[in-house]
Coordinates of C-alpha atoms (C1' of nucleotides) in Angstrom, one line a residue:
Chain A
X1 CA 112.5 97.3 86.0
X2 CA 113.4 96.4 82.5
X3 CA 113.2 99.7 80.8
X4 CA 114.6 98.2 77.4
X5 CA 111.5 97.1 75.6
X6 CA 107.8 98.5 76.3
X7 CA 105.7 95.4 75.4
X8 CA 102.8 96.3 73.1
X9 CA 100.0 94.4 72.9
X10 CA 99.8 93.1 69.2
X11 CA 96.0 93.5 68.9
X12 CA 96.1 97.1 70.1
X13 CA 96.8 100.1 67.8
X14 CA 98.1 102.6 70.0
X15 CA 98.2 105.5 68.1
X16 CA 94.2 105.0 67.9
X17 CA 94.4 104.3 71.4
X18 CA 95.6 107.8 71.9
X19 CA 93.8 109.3 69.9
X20 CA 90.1 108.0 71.0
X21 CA 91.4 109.1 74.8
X22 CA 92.2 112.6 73.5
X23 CA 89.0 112.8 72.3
X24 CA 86.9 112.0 74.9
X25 CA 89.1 114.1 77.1
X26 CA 88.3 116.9 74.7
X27 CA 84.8 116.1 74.9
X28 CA 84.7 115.4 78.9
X29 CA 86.0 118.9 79.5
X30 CA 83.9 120.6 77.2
X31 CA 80.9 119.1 78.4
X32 CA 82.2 119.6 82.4
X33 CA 82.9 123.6 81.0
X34 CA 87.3 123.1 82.1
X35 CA 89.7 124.0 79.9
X36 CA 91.8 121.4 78.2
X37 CA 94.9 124.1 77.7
X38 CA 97.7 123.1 75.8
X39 CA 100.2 122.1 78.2
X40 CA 97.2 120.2 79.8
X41 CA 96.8 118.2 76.3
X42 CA 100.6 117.6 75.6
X43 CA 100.8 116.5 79.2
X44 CA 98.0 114.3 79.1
X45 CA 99.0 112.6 75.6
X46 CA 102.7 112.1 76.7
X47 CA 101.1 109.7 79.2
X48 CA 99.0 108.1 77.1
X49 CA 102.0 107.9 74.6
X50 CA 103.2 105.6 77.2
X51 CA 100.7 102.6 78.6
X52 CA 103.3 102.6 81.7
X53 CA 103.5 105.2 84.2
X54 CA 105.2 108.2 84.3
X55 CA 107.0 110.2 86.8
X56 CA 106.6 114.0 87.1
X57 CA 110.4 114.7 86.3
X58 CA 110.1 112.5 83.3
X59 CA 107.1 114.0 82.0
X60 CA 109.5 117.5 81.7
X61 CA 112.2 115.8 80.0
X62 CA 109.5 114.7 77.3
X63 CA 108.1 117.8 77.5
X64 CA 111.3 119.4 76.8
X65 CA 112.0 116.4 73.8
X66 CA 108.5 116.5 71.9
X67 CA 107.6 120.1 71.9
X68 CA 108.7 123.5 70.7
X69 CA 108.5 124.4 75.1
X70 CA 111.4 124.9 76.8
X71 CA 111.5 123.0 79.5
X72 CA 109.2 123.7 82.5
X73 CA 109.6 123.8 85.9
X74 CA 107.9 121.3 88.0
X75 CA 104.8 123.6 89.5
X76 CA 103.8 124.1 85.7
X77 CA 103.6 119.9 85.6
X78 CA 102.4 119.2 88.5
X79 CA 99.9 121.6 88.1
X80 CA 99.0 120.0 85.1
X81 CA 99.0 116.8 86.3
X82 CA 96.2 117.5 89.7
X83 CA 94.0 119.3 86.8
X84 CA 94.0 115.6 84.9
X85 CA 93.8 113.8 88.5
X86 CA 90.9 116.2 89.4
X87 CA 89.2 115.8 85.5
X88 CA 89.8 111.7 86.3
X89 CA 91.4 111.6 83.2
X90 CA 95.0 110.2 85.0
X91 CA 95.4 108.1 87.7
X92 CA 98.0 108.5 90.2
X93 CA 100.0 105.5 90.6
X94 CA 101.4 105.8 94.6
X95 CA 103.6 103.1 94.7
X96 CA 105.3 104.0 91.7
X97 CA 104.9 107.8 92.2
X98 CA 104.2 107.9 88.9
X99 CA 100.8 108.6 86.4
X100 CA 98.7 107.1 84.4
X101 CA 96.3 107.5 82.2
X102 CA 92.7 106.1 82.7
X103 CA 90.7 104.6 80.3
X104 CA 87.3 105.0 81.1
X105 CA 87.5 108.3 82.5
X106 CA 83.6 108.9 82.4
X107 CA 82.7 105.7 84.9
X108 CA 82.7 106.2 88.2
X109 CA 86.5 104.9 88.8
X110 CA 87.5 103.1 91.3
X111 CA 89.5 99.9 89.6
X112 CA 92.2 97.4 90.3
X113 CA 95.3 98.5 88.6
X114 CA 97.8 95.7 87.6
X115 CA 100.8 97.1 87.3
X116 CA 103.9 94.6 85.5
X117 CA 107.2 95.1 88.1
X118 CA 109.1 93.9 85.0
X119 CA 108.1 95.4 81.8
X120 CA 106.0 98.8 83.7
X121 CA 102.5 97.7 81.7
X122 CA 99.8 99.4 83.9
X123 CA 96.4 97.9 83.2
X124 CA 93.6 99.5 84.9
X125 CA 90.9 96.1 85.6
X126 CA 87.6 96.8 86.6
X127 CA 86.2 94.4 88.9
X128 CA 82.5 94.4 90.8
X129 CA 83.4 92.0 92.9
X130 CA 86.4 93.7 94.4
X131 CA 84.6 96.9 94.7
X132 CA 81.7 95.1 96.6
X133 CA 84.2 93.4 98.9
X134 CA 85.8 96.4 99.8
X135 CA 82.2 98.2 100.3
X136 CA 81.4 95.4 102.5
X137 CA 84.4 95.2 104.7
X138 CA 83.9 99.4 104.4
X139 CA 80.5 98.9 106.0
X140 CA 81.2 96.3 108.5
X141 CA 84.0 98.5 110.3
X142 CA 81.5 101.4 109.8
X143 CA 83.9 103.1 107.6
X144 CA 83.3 105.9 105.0
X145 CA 85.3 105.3 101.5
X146 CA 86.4 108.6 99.9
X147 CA 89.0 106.9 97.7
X148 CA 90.6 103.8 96.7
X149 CA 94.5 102.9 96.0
X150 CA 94.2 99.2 94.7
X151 CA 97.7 98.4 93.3
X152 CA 98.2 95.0 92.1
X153 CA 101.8 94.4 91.4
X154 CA 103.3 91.5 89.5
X155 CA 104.0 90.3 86.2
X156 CA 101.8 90.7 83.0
X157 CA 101.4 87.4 80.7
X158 CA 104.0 88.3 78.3
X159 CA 106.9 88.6 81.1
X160 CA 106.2 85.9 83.3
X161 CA 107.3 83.4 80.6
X162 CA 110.0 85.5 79.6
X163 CA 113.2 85.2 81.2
X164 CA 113.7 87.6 83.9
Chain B
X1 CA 94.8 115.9 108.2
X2 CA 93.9 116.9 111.8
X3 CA 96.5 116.3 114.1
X4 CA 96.0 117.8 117.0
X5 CA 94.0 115.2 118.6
X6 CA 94.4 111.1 118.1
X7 CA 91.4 109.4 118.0
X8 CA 91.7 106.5 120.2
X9 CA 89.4 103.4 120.5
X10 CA 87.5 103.2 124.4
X11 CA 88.4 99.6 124.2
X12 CA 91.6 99.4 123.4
X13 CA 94.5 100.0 125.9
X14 CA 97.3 100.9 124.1
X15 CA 99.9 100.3 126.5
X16 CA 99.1 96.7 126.1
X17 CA 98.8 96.8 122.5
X18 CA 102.1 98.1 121.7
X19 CA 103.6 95.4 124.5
X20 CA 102.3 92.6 122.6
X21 CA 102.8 93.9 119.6
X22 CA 106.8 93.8 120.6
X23 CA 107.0 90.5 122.5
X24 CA 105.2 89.0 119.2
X25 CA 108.1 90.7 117.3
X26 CA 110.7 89.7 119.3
X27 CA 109.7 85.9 119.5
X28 CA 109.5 86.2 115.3
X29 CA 112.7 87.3 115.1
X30 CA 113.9 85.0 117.2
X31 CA 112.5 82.4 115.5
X32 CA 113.6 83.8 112.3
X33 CA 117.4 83.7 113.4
X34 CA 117.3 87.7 112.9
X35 CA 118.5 90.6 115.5
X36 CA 115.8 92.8 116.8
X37 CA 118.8 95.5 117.8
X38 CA 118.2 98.5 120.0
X39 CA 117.7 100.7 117.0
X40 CA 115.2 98.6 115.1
X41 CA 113.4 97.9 118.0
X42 CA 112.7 101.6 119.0
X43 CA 111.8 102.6 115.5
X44 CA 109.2 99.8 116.4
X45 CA 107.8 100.8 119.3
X46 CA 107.7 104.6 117.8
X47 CA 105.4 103.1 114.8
X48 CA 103.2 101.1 117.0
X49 CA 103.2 104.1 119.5
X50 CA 101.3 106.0 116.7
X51 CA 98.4 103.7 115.3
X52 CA 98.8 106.5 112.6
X53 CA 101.0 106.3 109.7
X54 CA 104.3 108.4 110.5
X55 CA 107.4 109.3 107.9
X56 CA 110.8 108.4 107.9
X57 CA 111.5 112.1 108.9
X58 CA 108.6 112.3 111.5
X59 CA 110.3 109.0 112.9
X60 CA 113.7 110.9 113.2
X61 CA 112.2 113.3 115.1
X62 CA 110.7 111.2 117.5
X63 CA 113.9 109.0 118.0
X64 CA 115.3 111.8 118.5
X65 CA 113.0 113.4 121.1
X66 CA 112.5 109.7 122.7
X67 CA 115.5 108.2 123.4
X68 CA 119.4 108.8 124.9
X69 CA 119.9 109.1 120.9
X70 CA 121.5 111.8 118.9
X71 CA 119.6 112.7 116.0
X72 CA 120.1 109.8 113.4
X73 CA 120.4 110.2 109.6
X74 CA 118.1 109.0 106.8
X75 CA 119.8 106.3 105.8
X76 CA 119.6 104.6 109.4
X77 CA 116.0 105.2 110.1
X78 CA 115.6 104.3 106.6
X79 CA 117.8 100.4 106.8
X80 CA 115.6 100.2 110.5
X81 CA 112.2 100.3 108.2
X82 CA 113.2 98.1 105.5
X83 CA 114.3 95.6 108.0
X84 CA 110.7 96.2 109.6
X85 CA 109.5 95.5 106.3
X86 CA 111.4 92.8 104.8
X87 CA 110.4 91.1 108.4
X88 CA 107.0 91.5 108.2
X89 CA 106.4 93.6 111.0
X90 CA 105.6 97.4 109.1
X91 CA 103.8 98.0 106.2
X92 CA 104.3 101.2 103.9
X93 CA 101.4 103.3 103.8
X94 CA 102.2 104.3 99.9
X95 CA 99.9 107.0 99.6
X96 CA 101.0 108.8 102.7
X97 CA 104.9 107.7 102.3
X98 CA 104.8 106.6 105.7
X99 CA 104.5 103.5 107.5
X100 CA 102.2 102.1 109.9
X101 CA 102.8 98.8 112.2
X102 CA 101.2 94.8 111.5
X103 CA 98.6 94.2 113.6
X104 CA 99.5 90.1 112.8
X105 CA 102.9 89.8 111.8
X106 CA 102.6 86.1 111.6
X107 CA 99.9 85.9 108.6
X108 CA 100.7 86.2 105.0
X109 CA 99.7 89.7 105.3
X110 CA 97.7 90.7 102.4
X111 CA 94.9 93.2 104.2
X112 CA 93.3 96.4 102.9
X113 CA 94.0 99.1 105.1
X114 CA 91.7 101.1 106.0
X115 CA 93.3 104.9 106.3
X116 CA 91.3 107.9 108.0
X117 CA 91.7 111.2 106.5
X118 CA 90.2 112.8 109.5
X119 CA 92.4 111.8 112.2
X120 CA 95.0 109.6 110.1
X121 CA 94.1 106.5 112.1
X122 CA 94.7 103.3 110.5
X123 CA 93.5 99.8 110.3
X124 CA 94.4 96.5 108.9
X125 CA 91.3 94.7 107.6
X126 CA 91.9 91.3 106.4
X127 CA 89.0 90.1 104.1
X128 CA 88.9 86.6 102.3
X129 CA 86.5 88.3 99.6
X130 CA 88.4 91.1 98.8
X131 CA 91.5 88.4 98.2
X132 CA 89.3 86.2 96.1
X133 CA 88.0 88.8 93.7
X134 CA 91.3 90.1 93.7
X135 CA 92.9 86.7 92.9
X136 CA 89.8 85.7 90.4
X137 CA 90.5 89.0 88.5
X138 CA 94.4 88.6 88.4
X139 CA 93.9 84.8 86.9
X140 CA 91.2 86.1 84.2
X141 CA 94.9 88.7 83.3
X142 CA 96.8 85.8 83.4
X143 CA 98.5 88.1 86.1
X144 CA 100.7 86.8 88.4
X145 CA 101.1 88.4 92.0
X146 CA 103.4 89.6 94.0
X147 CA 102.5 92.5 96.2
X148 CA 99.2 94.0 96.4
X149 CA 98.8 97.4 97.9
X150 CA 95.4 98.1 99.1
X151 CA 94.5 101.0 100.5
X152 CA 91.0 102.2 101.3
X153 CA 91.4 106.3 102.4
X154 CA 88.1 108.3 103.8
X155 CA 86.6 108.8 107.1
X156 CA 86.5 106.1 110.3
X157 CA 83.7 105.9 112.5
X158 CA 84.7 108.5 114.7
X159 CA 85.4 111.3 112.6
X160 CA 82.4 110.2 110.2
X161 CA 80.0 112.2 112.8
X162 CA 82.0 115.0 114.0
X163 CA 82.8 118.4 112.5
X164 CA 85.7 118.5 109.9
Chain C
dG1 C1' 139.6 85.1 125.2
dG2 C1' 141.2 86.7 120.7
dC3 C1' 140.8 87.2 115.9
dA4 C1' 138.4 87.2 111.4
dA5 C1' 134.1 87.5 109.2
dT6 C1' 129.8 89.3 109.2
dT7 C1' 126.3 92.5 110.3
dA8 C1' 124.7 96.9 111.8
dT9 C1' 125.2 101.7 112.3
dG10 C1' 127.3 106.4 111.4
dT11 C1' 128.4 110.1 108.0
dT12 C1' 128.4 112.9 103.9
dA13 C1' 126.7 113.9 99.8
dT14 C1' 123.2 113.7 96.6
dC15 C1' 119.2 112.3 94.0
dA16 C1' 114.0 112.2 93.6
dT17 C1' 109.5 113.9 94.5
dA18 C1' 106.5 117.7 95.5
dT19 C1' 104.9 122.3 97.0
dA20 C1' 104.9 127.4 98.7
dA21 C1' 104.9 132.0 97.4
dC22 C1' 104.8 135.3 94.3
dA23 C1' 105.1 137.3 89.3
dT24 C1' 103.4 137.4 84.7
dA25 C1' 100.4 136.1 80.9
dA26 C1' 96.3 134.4 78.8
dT27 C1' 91.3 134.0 78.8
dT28 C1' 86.7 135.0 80.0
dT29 C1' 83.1 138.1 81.3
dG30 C1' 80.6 142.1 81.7
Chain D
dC1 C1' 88.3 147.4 76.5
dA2 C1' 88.7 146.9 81.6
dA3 C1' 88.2 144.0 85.5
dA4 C1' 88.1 139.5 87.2
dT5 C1' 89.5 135.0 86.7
dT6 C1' 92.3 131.4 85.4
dA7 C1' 96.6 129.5 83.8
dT8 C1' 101.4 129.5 83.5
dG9 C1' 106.2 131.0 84.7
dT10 C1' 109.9 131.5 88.3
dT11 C1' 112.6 131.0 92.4
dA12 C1' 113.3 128.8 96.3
dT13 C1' 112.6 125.2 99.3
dA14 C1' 110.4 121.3 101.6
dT15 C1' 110.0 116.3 101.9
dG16 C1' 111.2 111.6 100.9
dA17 C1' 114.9 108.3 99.7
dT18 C1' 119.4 106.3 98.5
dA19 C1' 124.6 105.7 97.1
dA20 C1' 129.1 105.3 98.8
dC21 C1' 132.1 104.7 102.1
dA22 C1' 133.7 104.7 107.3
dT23 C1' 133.3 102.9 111.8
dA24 C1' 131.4 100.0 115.4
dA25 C1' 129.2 96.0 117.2
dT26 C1' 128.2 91.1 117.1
dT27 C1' 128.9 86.4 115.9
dG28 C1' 131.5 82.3 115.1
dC29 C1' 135.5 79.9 115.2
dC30 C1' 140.1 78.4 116.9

DNA sequence: GGCAATTATGTTATCATATAACATAATTTG
DNA sequence: CAAATTATGTTATATGATAACATAATTGCC
């Protein structure tokens, strides 16, 4: 993957971006009575600082980069990481091994995510019709869904012009 | 996940299964111009041998057990299953890191599988709807695919009833 | 058949991802 | 404030995957 350049969408302020998903976090814990700890937050915006997903070890070297912490072994991340997965507030990406953060943490969540093999862009797409066509085929084989992995890999409109 | 006993369907006789399965593999290498060697065709029959999911390391230990073999290292179980792969005749099970055989080698296989955390067995489902909404959804991104990773994880018929 | 080229497998080391088990620290609750 | 709970720190190790190079098997050509 082409690491060199993270492709921003130009109508999208991300620092807002962040923000408005640090506060709804904020506000989903409260309400849920969790605690949003410190090393929870920092985890939790360092994903969000990147739209493409992280991997656990990375995660601790920006750890280690953007905060006063020294750095922290990985059962303090990953322990950080399954409170966010269990909150909904991250996704797990499994065929990246890698996280995410999810934008409409409060929906029942169960989207499409696209995820760009080129420039790492992770979008997560809600879809009704997927999700009924999965229900359906769940029914018909009499089959009881507990979770989803839907994984769309590809490229994203700005890299499948540009040259590869 | 419960392993001590696998789940198997009344009707299906797996002896057979895994035969056809491996004549059907043979004859698409052949075609294909590609060798079938001793190694990769054990690591084969070990994956269709299990309708569950198994590792790369659960796989050595079986090759091990099951054959004249000495035990072999990562990297040759590991060149066996991408060969599987790039042949067609595996799929990775990303969210178990394990890897589970093609019930229809042949077809551009693009199925949801449909993963049971009870007794780990898992199924291939294809579904024309579940393509369509996915493709619909990727053209409304302007997304262009190349690998879709579907995978639907909860309980099958069989364990749905019985005590966890 | 014999030799070169190709393809497949063996071997060693190492990287990457994730968790178990236990110790300490912080927070909440009564 | 003390006890209980929850969160984090620490060490070791399990699990999954690949890089780099050596050897062996197979294929194709003369």
């Amino acid at each position: 993957m082409n690491t060199s350049e993270k492709i921003s969408d130009s109508a999208h302020n991300h620092a807002d971006c962040i923000n408005a998903a640090l506060r709804q976090a904020e506000s989903l814990c409260q309400s849920k009575g969790v605690r949003l700890t410190k090393l929870r937050r920092q985890v939790f915006e360092l994903i969000w600082q990147s739209h493409n997903p992280l991997g656990a070890y990375a995660l601790m070297d920006l750890l280690e980069q953007n905060s006063e912490r020294k750095r922290v072994a990985p059962p303090t991340v990953y322990r950080a990481l399954d409170f966010l997965l269990e909150q909904g507030l991250i996704h797990k990406v499994h065929s990246l091994n890698a996280f995410v953060g999810c934008s409409h943490p409060k929906r029942e969540h169960s989207d499409a995510l696209f995820i760009c093999l080129n420039c790492g862009f992770t979008e997560e797409v809600p879809s009704n019709s997927i999700q009924q066509a999965i229900n359906l085929s769940a029914s018909q084989n009499r089959f009881t869904v507990k979770e989803k992995v839907l994984e769309i890999c590809g490229l994203c409109s700005k890299c499948k012009g540009a040259s590869l």
